[in-house]
mmCIF file of C-alpha atoms in Angstrom:
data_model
loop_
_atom_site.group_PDB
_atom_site.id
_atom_site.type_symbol
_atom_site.label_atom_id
_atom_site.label_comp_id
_atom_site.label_asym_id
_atom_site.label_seq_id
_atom_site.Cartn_x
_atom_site.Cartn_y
_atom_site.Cartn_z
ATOM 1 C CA UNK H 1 23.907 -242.441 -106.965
ATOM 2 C CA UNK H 2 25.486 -239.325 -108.077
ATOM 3 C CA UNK H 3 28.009 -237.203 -105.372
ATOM 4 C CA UNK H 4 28.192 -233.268 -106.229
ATOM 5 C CA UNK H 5 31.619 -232.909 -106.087
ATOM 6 C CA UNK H 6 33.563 -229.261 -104.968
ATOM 7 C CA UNK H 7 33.291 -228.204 -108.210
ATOM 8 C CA UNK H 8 29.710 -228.410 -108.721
ATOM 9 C CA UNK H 9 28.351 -226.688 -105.521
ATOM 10 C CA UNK H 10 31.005 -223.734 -106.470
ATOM 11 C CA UNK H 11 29.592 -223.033 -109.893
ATOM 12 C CA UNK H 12 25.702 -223.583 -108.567
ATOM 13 C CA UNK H 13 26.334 -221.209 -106.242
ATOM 14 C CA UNK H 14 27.555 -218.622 -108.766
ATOM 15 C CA UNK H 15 24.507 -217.630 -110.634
ATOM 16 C CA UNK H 16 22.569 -216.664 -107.155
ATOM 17 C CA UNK H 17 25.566 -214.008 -106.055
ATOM 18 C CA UNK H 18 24.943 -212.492 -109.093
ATOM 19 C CA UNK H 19 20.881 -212.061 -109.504
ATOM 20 C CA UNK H 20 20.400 -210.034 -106.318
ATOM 21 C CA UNK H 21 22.045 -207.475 -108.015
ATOM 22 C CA UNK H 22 20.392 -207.669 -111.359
ATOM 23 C CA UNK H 23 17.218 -208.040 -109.286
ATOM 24 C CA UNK H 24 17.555 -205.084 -107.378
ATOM 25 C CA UNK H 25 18.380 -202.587 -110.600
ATOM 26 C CA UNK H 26 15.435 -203.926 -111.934
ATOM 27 C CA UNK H 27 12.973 -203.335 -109.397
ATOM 28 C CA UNK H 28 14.817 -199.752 -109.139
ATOM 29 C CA UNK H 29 14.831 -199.144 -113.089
ATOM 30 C CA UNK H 30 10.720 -200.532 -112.745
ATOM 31 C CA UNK H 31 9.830 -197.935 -110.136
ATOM 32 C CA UNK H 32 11.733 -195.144 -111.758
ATOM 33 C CA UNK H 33 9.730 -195.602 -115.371
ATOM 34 C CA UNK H 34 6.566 -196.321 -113.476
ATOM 35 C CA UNK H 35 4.038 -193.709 -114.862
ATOM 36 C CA UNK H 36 2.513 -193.843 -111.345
ATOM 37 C CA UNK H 37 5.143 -194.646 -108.883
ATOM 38 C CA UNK H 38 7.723 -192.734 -110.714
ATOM 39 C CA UNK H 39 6.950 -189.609 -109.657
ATOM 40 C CA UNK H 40 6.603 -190.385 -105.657
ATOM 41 C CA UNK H 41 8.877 -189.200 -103.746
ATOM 42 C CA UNK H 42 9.365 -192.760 -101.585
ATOM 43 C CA UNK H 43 9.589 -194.652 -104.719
ATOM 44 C CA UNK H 44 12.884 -191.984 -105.518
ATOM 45 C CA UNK H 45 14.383 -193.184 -102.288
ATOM 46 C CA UNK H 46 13.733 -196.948 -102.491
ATOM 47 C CA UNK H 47 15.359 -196.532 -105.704
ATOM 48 C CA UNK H 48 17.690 -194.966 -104.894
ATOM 49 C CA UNK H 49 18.926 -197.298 -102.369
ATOM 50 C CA UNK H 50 18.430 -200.054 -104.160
ATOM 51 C CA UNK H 51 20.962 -199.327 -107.086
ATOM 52 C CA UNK H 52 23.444 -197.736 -104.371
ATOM 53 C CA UNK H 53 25.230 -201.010 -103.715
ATOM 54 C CA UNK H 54 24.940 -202.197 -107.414
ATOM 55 C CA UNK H 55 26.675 -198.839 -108.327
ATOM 56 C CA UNK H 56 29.246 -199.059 -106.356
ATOM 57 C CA UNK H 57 30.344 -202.662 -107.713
ATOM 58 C CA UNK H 58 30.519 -201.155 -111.025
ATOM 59 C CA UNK H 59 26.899 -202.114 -112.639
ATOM 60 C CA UNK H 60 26.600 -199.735 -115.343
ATOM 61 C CA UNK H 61 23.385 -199.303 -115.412
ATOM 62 C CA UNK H 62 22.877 -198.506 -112.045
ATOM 63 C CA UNK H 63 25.543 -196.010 -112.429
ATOM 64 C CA UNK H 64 23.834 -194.593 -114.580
ATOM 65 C CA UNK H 65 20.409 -194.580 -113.089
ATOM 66 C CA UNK H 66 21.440 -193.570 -109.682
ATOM 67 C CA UNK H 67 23.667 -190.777 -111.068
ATOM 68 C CA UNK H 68 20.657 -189.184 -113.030
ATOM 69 C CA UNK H 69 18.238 -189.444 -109.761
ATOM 70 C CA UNK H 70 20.833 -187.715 -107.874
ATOM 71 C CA UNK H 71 21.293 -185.272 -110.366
ATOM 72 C CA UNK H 72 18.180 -184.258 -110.629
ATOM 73 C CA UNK H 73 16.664 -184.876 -106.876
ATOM 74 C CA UNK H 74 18.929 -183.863 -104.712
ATOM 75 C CA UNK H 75 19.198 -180.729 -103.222
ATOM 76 C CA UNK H 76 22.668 -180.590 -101.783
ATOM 77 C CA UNK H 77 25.573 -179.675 -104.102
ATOM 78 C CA UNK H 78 27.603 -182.635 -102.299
ATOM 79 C CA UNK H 79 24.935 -185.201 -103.435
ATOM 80 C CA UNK H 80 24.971 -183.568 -107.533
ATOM 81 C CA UNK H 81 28.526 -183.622 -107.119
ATOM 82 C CA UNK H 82 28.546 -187.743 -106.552
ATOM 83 C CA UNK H 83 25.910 -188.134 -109.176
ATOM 84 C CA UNK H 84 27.981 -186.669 -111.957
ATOM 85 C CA UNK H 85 30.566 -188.547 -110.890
ATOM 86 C CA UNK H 86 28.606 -191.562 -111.016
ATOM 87 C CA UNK H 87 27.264 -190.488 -114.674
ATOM 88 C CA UNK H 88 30.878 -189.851 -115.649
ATOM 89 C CA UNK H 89 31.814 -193.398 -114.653
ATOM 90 C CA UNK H 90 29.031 -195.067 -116.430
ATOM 91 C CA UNK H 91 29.251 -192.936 -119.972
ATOM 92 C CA UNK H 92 33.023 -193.866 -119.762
ATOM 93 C CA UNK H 93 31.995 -197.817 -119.809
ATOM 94 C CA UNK H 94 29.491 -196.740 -122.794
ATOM 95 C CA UNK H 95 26.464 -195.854 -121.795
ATOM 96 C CA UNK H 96 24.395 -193.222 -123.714
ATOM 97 C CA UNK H 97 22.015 -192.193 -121.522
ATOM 98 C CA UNK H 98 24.586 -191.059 -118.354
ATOM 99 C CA UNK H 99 26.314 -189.113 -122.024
ATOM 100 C CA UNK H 100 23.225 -187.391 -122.951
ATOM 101 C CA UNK H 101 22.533 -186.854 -119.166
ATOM 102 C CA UNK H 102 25.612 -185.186 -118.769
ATOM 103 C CA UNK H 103 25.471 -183.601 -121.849
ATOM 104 C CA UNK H 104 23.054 -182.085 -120.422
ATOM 105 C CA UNK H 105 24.257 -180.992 -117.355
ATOM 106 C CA UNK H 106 27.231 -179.525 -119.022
ATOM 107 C CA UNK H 107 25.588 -176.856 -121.352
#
């Protein structure tokens, strides 16, 4: 009979902190590029809160995603104002689309 020992319940335990995170951009990124869903309004907001905590740990991509949805769906200049920041983070780590998005916003 086989004991786990400390080691291996730490490094199970790893891969499950992680996916939450992946899951949750995903499900954000799949409503957002739905052809249907995309364009309701509650589907915005569930996104939207969905890659909130992801963007704030430094996930790239939800960065990114978040920062365009803010950009362009918010009506306050305070919420805009985080967005490009958020873009701004994410096309400093390398990602194209928050630099074409801003880009954008810059012209």
């Amino acid at each position: 009979m086989k004991f786990r020992s400390v080691s291996d319940s730490v490094t199970s335990e790893h891969p499950r902190v992680t996916s939450p995170k992946r899951f949750s951009v995903r499900v954000a990124e799949w409503l957002l590029d739905s052809p249907r869903l995309g364009d309701s309004r509650n589907a915005k907001h569930l996104a939207g809160r969905l890659l909130k905590q992801p963007a704030r740990e430094g996930v790239v991509a939800a960065q990114s995603r978040l920062g365009q949805l803010m950009c362009r769906e918010c009506g306050n200049a305070r919420d805009r104002r985080i967005g490009q920041d958020l873009l701004r983070q994410a096309a400093r780590a390398g990602d194209r689309r928050a630099q074409q998005e801003l880009g954008l916003l810059e012209d």
